Amino acid sequence: FSGSLMLSHPLSEQKKREREERLDIVLWKKPLITLQYFFLETLLNLKELTIKLWHRRRIVVSLLLLLALLTSAYYIEGAHQQYVHYLEKKLLWCAYWVGLGILSSVGLGTGLHTFLLYLGPHIASVTLAAYECNSVNFPEPPYPDQIICPDVEGVEGSISLWTIISKVRLEACMWGAGTAIGELPPYFMARAARLSGEEPDDEEYQEFEEMLEHAQTAQDFASRAKLAVQNLVQKVGFFGILACASIPNPLFDLAGITCGHFLVPFWTFFGATLIGKAIIKMHIQKLFVIITFSKHIVEQMVALIGAVPSVGPSLQKPFQQYLETQRLKLHHKAEGAPQSENWLSWMFEKLVIVMVCYFILSIINSMAQSYAKRLQQMSSEEKTK
């Protein structure tokens, strides 16, 4: 037993050393090596993908034939074109929100980023427009690219909470479904690691294993919270996963890793995650945004900003200008209004650009580090021969 400990210690030290070497391969430290490894890893991934597609060539041929039929239906003139264009518009709209949901879980961290940047502002815009127009029957087009009031507006007070929820339900559910799909990588990674016996190079998985080892001695709040999530998912199963997925929960990645590690069936995990994120959690978040941006709440918030001593009026002015500009746009009167770029819009655009750049850089660094791991594994295999 002591001999095995002696052997495992240098091995673990070597793994730590190799991992530290890989973490140094980033664009701002080693740009040339990082770019070289990124391109080599991309070529290897393309080669592996080609081999996988060749092994499933019947499915690929079937999908290509289906794509050819759909393309023919799209370009051939006929009475069916109105249905084709309607379907195209709906599918692209759904794919847009599903993609943003996936990015929120996979690429942009906590799962709140694309909600705060895209879905939240969209729901807020629909809410403000609904109360201003007394209707949600916005003309299509230009909706959803631009919201304007219909020619025949509704009666004052005819807008209810349920009306706005129904208007934004499709995009909200699609975004929630995207976040559920984005939770699958931690599940599959942990499941593959448990079945193969190999330890993946993933910080969250290593943290999860350390948590299991020190479960009895955990004292700090964060460790106990993570342990509580792990126990809930492991012992309660479907309803435990559903509970974790139904509330804004930054520890949900740990639930995916837990389910994969303990070999929870795929449909149990994904079904509970999909219901929790796309239905329950999304309705909670929608209600919060709609109530926050309802007409009387917004008016009270602007009034409170103006009541701040000294700086209040100067802070209140841009918000009032923004709301007035949006009101004019809704009533088709923006053409005569002075066109000045709002600083909130400017900040939003720059923030989006920064986050997209960071996301691209993180992909390049991650793929370069994956290639470095391949080289280290090949080197260790040669040494053992």
Coordinates of C-alpha atoms in Angstrom, one line a residue, residues 117-118 341-358:
L117 CA -27.4 41.0 -23.2
Y118 CA -30.2 39.8 -25.6
E341 CA -26.5 57.9 -30.5
N342 CA -27.5 57.0 -26.9
W343 CA -24.6 56.2 -24.6
L344 CA -26.4 53.2 -23.3
S345 CA -26.6 51.7 -26.8
W346 CA -23.0 52.6 -27.4
M347 CA -21.9 50.8 -24.2
F348 CA -24.0 47.8 -25.0
E349 CA -22.5 47.4 -28.4
K350 CA -18.9 47.7 -27.1
L351 CA -19.7 45.2 -24.3
V352 CA -21.0 42.7 -26.9
I353 CA -17.8 43.1 -29.0
V354 CA -15.5 42.6 -26.0
M355 CA -17.4 39.4 -24.9
V356 CA -17.3 38.0 -28.5
C357 CA -13.6 38.7 -28.8
Y358 CA -13.0 37.0 -25.4

